[in-house]
PDB file of C-alpha atoms in Angstrom:
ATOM      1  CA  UNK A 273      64.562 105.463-141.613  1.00  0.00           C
ATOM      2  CA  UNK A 274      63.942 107.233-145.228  1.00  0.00           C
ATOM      3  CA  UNK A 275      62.176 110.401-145.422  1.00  0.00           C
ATOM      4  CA  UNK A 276      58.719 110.860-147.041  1.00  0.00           C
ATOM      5  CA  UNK A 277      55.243 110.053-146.379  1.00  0.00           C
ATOM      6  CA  UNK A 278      54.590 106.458-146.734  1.00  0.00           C
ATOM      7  CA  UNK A 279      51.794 105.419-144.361  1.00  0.00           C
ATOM      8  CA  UNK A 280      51.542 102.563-142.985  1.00  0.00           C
ATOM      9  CA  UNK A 281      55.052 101.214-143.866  1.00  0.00           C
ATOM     10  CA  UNK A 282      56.670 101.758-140.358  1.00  0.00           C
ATOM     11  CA  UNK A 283      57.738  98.022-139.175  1.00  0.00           C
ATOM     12  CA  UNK A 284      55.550  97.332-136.155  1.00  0.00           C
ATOM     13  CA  UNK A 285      57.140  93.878-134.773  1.00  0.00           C
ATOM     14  CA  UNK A 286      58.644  95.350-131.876  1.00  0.00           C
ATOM     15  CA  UNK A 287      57.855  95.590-128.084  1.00  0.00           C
ATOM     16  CA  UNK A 288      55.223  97.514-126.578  1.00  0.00           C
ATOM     17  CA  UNK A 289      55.654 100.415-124.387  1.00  0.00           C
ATOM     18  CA  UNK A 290      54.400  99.455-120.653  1.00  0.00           C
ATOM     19  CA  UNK A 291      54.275 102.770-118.753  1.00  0.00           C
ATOM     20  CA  UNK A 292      53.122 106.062-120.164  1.00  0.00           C
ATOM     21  CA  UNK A 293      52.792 109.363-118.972  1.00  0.00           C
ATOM     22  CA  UNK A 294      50.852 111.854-120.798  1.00  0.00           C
ATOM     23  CA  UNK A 295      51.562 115.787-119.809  1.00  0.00           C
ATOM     24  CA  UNK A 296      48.381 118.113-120.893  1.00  0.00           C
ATOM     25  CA  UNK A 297      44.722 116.830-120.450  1.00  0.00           C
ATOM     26  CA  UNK A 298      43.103 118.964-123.238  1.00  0.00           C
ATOM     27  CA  UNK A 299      41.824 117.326-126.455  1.00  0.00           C
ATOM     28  CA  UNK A 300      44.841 115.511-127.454  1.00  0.00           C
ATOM     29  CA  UNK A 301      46.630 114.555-124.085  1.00  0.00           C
ATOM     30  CA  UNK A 302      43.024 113.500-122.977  1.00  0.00           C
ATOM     31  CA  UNK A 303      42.401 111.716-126.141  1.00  0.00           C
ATOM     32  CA  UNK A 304      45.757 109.206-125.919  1.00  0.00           C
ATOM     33  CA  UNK A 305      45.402 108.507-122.147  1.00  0.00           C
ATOM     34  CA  UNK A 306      41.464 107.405-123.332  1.00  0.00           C
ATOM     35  CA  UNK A 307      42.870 105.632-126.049  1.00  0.00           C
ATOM     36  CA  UNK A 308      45.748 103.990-123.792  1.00  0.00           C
ATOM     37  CA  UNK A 309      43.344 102.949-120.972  1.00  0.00           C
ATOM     38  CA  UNK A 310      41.003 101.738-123.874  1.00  0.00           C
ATOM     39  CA  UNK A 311      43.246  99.973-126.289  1.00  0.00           C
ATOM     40  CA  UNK A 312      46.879  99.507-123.894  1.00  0.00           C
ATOM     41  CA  UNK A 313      45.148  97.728-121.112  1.00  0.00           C
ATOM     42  CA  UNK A 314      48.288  96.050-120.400  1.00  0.00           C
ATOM     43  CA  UNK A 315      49.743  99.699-119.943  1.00  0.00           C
ATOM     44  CA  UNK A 316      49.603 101.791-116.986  1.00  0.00           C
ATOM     45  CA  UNK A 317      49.225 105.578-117.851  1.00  0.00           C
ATOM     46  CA  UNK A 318      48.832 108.863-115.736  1.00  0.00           C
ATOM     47  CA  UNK A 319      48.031 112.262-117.282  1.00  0.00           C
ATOM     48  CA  UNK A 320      49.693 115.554-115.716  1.00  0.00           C
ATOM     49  CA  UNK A 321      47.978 118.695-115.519  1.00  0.00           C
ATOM     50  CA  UNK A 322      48.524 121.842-113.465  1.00  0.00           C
ATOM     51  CA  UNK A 323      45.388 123.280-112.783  1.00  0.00           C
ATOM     52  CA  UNK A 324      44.135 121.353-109.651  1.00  0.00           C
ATOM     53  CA  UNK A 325      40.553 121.339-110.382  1.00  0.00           C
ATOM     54  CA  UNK A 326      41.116 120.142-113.639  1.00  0.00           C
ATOM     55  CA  UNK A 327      42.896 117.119-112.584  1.00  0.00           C
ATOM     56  CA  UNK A 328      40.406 116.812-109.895  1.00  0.00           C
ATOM     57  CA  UNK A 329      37.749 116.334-111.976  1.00  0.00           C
ATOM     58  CA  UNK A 330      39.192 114.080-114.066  1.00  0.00           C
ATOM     59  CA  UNK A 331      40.594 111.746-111.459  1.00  0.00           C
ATOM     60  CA  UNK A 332      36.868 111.602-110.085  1.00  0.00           C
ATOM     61  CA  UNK A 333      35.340 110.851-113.337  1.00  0.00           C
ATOM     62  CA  UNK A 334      37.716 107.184-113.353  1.00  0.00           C
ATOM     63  CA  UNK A 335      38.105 107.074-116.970  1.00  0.00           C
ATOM     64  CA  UNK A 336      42.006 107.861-116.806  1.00  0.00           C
ATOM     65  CA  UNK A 337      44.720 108.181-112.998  1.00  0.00           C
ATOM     66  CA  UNK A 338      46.118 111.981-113.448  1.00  0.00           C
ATOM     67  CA  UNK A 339      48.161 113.785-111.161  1.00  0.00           C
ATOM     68  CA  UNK A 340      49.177 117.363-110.802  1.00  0.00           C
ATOM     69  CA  UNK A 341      52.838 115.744-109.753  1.00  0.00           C
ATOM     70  CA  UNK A 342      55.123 115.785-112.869  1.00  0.00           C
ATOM     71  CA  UNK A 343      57.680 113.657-110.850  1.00  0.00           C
ATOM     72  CA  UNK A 344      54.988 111.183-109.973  1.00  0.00           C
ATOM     73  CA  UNK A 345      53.871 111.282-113.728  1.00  0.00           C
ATOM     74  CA  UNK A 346      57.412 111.046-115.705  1.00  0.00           C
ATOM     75  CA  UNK A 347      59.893 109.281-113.012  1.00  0.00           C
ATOM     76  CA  UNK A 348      59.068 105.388-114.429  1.00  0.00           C
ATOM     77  CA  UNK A 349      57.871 106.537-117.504  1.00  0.00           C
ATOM     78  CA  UNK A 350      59.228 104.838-120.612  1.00  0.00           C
ATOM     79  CA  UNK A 351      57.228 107.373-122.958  1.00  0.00           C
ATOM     80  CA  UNK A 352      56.667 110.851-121.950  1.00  0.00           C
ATOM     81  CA  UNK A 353      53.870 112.916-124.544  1.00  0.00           C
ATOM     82  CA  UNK A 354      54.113 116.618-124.639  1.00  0.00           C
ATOM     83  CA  UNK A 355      50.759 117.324-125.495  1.00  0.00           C
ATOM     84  CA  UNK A 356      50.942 121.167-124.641  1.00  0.00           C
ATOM     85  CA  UNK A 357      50.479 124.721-125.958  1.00  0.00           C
ATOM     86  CA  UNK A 358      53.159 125.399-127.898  1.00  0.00           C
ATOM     87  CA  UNK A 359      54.759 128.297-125.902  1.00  0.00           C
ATOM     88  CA  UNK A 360      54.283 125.873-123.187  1.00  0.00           C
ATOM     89  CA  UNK A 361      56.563 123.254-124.239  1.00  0.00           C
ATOM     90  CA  UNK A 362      59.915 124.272-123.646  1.00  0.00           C
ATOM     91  CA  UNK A 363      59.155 125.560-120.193  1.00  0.00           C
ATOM     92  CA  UNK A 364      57.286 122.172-119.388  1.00  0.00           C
ATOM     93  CA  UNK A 365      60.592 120.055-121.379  1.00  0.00           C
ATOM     94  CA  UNK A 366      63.316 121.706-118.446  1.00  0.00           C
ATOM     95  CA  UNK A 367      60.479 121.218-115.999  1.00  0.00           C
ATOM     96  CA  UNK A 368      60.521 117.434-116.577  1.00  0.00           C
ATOM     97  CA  UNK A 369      63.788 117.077-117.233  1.00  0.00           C
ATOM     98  CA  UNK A 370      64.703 118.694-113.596  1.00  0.00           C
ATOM     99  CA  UNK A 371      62.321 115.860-112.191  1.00  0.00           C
ATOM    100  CA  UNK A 372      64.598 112.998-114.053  1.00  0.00           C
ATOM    101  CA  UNK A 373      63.467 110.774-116.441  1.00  0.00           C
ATOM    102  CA  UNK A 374      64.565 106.714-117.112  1.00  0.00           C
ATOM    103  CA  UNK A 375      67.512 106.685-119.168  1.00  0.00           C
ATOM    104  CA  UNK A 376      65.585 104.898-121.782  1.00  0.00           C
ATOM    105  CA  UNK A 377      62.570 107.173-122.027  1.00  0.00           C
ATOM    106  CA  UNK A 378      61.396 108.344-125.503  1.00  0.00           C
ATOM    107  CA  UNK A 379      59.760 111.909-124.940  1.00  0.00           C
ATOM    108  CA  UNK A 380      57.816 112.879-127.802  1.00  0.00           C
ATOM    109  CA  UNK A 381      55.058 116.048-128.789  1.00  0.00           C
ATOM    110  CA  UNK A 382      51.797 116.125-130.569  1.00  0.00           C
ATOM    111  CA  UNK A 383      52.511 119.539-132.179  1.00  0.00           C
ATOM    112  CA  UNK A 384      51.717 120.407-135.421  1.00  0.00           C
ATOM    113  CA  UNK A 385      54.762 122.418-136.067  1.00  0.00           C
ATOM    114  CA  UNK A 386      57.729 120.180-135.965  1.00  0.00           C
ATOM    115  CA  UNK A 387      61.095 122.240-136.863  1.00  0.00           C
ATOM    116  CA  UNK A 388      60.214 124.776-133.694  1.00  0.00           C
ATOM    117  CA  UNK A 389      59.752 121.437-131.739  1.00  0.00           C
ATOM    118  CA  UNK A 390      62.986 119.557-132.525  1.00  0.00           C
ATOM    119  CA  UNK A 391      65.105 123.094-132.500  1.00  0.00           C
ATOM    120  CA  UNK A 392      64.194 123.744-128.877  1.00  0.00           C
ATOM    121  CA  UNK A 393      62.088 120.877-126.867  1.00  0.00           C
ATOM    122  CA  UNK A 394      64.238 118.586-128.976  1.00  0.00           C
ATOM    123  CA  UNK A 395      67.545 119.757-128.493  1.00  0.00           C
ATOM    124  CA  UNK A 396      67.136 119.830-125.059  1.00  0.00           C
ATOM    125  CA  UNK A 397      66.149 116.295-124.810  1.00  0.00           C
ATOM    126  CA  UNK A 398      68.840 115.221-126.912  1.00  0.00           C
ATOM    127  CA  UNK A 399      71.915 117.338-125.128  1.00  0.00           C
ATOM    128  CA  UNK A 400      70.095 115.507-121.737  1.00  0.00           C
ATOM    129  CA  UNK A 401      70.967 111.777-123.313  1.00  0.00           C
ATOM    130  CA  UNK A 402      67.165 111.370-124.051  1.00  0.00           C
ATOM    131  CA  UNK A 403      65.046 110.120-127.151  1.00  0.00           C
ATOM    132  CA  UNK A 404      62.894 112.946-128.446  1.00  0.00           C
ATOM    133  CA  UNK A 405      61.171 112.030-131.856  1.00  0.00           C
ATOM    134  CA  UNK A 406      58.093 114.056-132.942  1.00  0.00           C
ATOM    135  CA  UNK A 407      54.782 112.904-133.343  1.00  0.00           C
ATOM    136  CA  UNK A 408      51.659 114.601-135.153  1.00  0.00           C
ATOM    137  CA  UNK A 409      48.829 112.590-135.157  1.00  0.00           C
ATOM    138  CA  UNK A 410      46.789 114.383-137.850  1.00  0.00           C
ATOM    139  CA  UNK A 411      43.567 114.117-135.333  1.00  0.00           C
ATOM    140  CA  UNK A 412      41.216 116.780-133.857  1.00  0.00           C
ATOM    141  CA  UNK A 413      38.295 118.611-133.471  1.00  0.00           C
ATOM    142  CA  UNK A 414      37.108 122.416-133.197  1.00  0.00           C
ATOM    143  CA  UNK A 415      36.140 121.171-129.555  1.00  0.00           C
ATOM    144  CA  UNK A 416      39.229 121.847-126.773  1.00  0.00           C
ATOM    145  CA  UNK A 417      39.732 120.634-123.217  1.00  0.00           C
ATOM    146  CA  UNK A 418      39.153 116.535-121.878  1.00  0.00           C
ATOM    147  CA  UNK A 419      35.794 117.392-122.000  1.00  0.00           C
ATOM    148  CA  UNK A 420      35.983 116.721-126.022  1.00  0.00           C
ATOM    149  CA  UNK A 421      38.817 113.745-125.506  1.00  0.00           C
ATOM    150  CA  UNK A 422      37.986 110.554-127.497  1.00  0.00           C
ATOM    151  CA  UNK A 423      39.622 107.499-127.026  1.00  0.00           C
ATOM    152  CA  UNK A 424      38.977 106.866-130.769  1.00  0.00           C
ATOM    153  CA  UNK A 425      40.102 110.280-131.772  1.00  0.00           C
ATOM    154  CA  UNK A 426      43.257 108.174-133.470  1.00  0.00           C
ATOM    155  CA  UNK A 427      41.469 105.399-135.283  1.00  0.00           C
ATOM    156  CA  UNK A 428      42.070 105.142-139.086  1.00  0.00           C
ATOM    157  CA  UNK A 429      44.371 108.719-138.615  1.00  0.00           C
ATOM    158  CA  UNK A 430      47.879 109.322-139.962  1.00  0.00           C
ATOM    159  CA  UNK A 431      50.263 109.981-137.776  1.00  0.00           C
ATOM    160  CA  UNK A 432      53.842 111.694-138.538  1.00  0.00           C
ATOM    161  CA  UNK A 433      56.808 110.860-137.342  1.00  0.00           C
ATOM    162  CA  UNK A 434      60.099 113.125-137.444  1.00  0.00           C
ATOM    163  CA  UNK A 435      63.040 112.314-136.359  1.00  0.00           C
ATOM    164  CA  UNK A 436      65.895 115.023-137.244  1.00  0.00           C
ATOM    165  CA  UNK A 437      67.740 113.904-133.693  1.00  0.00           C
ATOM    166  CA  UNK A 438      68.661 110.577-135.886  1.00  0.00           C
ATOM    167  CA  UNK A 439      67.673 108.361-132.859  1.00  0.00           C
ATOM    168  CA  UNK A 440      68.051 104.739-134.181  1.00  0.00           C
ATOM    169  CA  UNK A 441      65.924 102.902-135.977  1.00  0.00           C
ATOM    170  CA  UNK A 442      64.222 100.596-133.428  1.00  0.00           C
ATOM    171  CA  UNK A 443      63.341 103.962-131.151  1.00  0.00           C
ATOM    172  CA  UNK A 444      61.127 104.944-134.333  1.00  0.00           C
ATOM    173  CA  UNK A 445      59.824 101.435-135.045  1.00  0.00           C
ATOM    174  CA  UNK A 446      58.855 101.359-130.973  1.00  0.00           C
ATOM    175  CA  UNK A 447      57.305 104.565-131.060  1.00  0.00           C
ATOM    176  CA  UNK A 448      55.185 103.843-134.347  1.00  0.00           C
ATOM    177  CA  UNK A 449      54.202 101.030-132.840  1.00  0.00           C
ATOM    178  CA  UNK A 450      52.388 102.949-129.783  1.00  0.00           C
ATOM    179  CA  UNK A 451      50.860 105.010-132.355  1.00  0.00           C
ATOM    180  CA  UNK A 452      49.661 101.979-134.419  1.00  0.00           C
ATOM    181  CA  UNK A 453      48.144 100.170-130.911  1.00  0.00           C
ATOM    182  CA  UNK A 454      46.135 103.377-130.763  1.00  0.00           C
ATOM    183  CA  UNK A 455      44.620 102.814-134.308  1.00  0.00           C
ATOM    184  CA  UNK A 456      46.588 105.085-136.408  1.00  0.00           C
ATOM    185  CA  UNK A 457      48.668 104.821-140.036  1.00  0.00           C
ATOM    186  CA  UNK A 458      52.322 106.015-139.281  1.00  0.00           C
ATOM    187  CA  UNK A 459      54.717 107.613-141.578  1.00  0.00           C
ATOM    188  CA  UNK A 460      58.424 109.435-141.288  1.00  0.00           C
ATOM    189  CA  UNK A 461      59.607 112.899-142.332  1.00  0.00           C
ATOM    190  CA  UNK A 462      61.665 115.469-141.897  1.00  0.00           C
ATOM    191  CA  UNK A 463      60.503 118.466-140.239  1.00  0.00           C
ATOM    192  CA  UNK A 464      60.846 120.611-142.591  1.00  0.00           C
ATOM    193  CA  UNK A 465      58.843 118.369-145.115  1.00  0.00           C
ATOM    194  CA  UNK A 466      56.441 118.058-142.308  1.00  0.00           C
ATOM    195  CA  UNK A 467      55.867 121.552-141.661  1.00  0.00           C
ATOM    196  CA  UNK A 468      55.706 122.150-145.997  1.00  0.00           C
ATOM    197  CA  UNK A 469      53.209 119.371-145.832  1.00  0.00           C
ATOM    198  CA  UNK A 470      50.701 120.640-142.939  1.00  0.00           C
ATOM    199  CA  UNK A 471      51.014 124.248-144.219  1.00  0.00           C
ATOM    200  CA  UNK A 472      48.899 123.322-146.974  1.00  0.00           C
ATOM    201  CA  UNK A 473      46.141 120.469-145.808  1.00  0.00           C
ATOM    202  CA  UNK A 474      45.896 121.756-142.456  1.00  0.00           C
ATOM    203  CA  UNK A 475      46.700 125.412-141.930  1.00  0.00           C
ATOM    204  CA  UNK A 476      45.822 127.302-144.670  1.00  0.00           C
ATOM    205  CA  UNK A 477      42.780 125.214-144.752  1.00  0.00           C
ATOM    206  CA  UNK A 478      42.000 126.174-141.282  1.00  0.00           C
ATOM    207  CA  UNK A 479      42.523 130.341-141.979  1.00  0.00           C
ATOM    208  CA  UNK A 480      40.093 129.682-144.990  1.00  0.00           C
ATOM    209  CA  UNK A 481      37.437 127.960-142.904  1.00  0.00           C
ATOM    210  CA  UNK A 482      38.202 131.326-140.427  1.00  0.00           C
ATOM    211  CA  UNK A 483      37.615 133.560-142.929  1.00  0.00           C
ATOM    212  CA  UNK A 484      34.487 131.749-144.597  1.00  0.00           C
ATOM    213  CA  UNK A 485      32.454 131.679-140.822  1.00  0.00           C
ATOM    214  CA  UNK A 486      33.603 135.857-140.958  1.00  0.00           C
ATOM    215  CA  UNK A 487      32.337 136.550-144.434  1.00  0.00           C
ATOM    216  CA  UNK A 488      29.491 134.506-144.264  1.00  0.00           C
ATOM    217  CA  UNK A 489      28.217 135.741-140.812  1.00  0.00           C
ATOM    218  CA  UNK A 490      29.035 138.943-141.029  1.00  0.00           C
ATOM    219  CA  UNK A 491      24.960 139.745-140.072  1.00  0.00           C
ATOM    220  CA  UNK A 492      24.851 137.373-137.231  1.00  0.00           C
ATOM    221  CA  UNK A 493      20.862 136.813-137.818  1.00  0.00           C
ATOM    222  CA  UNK A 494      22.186 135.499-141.308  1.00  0.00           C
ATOM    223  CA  UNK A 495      23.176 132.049-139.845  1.00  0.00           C
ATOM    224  CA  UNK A 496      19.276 131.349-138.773  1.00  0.00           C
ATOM    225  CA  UNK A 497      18.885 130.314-142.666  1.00  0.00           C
ATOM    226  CA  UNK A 498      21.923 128.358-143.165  1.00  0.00           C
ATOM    227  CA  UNK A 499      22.592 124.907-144.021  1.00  0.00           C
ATOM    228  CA  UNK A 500      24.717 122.524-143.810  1.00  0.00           C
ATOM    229  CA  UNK A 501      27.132 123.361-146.151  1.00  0.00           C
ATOM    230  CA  UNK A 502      28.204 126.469-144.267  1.00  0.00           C
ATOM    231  CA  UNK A 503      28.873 124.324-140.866  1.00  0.00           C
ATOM    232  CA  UNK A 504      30.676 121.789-143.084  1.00  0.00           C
ATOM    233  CA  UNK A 505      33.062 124.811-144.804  1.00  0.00           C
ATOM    234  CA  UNK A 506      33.554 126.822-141.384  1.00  0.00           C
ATOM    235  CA  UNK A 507      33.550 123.691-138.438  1.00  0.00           C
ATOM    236  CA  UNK A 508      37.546 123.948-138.392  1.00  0.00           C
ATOM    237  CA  UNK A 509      37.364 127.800-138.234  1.00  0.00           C
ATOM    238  CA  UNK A 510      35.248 126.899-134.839  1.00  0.00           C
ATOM    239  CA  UNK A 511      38.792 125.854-133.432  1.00  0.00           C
ATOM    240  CA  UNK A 512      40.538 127.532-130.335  1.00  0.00           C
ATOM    241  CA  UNK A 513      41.811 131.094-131.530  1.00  0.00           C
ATOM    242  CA  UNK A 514      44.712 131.455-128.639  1.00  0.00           C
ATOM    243  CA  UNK A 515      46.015 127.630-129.604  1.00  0.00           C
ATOM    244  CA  UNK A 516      45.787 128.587-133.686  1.00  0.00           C
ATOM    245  CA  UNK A 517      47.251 132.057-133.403  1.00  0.00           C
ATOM    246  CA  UNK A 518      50.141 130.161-131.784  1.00  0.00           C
ATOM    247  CA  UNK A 519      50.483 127.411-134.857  1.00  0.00           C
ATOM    248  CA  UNK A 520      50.059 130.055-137.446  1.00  0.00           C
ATOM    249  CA  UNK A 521      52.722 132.121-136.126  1.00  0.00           C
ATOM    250  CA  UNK A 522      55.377 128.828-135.728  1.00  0.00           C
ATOM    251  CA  UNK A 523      54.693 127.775-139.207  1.00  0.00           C
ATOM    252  CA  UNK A 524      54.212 131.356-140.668  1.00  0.00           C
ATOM    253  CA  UNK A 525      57.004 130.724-142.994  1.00  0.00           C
ATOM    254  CA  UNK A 526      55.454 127.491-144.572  1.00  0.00           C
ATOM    255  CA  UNK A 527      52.463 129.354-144.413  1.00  0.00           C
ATOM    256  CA  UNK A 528      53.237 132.421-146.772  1.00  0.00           C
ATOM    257  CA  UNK A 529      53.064 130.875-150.443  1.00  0.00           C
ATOM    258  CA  UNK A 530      49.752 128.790-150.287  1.00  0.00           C
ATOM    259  CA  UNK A 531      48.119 131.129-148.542  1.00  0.00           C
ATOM    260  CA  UNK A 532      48.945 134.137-151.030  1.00  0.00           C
ATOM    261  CA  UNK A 533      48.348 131.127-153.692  1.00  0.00           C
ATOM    262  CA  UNK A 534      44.682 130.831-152.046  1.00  0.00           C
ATOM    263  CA  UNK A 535      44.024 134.651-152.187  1.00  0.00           C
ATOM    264  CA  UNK A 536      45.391 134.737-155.744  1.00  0.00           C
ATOM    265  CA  UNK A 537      42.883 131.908-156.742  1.00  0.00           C
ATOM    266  CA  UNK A 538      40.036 134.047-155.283  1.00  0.00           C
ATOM    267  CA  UNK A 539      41.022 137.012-157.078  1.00  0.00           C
ATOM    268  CA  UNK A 540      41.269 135.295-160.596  1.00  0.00           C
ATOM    269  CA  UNK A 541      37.465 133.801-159.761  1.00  0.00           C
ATOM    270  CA  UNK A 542      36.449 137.153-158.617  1.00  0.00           C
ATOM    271  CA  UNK A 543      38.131 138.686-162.562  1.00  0.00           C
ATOM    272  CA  UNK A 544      36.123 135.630-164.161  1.00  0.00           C
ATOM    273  CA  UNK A 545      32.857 136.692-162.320  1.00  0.00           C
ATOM    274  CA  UNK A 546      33.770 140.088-163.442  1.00  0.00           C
ATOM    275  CA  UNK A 547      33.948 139.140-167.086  1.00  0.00           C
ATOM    276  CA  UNK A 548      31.085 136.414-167.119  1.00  0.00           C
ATOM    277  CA  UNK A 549      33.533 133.927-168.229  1.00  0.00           C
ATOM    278  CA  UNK A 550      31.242 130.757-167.537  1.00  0.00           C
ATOM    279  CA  UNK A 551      33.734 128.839-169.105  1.00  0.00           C
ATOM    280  CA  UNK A 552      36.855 129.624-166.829  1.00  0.00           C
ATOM    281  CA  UNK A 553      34.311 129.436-163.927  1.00  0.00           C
ATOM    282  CA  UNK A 554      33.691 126.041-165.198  1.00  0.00           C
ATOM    283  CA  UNK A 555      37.436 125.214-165.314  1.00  0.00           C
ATOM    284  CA  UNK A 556      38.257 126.106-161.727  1.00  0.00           C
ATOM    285  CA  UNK A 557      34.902 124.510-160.104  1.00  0.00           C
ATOM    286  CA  UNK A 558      35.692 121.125-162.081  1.00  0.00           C
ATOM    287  CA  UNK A 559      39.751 121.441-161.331  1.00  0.00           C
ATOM    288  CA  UNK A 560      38.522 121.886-157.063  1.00  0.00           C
ATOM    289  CA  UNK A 561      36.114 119.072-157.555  1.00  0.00           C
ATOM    290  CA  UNK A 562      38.595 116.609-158.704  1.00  0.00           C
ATOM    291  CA  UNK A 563      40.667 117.258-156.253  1.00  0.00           C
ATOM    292  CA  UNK A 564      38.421 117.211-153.551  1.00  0.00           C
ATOM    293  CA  UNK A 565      37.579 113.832-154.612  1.00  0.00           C
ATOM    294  CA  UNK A 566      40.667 112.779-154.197  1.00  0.00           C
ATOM    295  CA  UNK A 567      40.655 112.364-150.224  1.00  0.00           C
ATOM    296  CA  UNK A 568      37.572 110.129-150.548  1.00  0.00           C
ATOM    297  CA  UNK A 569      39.683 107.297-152.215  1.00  0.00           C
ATOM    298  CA  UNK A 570      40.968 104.220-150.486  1.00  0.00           C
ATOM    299  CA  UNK A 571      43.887 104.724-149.247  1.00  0.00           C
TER     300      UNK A 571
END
């Protein structure tokens, strides 16, 4: 399948995956069991965790099975979704792969950093006779743990696809076609292009959103008169520092240029505050506005 991101053009007319397992209940492992159970009923899925309680508390609330036994979770399994830390992964990859896995399985992540993922949890895979093809569904919130999991959390999303193992062309079209039952727009990439790609509309966006909520709030009593615009800016920057410390540093080399292009943009707006140059100040407002209302066109 050709590189580049062309939602929505992934064929679909193939069969559906049956049995699921689903290894991490936080936001996004919670969010595609919901979405499963919601959308798959057909499907039987189970979501692994470690932490006892956790999984305790899940199984008792009966929206989704879950298990704290990864053989129980991945031996039947015909798709297996990493949707852990990533310093987790590879740990949790030779984990499953000890427990065996049904020669046809496709194992896939929900990263957002896709060269790491394919270099280590994808190799592995691979050299084990396995499918692994990376997934990013290009959903979230600044909210963390099941608690926060939304079985529409995927509805109307893009969802990337990157598969640098070269698996064939009907593993793709089978795993878009999960994605797609869950209400997202699938596209294929390289992992490199994917990584490029996020750098800039998710990433850097997310350190600026960090660093507006520090500026802004520097005097803590400051927030009692703000409006909405501030929580609008900063909401991503509300995100889970441990998990974004962990992206930032696995993409940091994708990272580099637009963020130094970002910091270079604020200190050319600072100059033109400097030299009251309402016209340049003009320029760059009307330049960000246009392209902000970009994203609100049909797609």
């Amino acid at each position: 399948m050709s590189g580049g991101l062309v939602l929505g053009l992934v064929d679909t007319s193939v069969s559906e995956i049956r049995r699921i397992a689903v290894l991490g209940p936080g936001l996004l492992g919670g969010s595609v069991a919901l979405a499963v159970t919601k959308r798959l009923p057909e499907c039987s899925v189970v979501l692994w965790g470690r932490n006892e309680e956790r999984v305790d508390q899940i199984r008792r609330g009966g929206s989704v099975e879950a298990t704290c036994d990864l053989a129980q979770a991945v031996s039947s399994a015909e798709l297996v979704v990493l949707a852990v830390p990533v310093g987790a992964m590879g740990p949790l990859g030779k984990q499953v792969l000890k427990n065996g896995l049904l020669p046809a399985v496709c194992v896939t992540d929900v990263g957002s950093v896709k060269s790491s993922a394919h270099e280590s949890i994808g190799r592995l895979v691979s050299d084990h006779g396995h499918s692994f093809i990376g997934s990013h569904p290009m959903a979230g919130s600044e909210r963390s743990g099941f608690a926060a999991a939304d079985p529409d959390l995927f509805a109307g999303a893009p969802c990337i696809l990157t598969n640098d193992h070269n698996r064939p062309e009907q593993e793709v079209q089978r795993l878009a076609t999960f994605w797609k039952d869950l209400g997202a727009r699938t596209a294929v990439m390289k992992a490199c292009e994917h990584d490029r790609l996020v750098a800039r509309i998710s990433h850097v966006p997310h350190i600026l959103s960090a660093v507006c909520a520090l500026i802004a709030l520097q005097r803590p009593q400051d927030g009692d008169y703000a409006g909405q615009g501030l929580r609008d800016t900063s909401r991503v920057g509300g995100g889970d520092p441990r998990m974004w410390t962990e992206i930032l540093l696995e993409n940091r080399e994708q990272i580099a240029d637009p963020l130094r292009e970002s910091a270079s943009a604020l200190h050319h707006l600072a100059d033109l505050l400097d030299a009251e140059e309402e016209g340049g100040i003009m320029s760059l407002l009307e330049k960000g506005q246009r392209h902000r209302r970009l994203l609100d066109l049909e797609k």
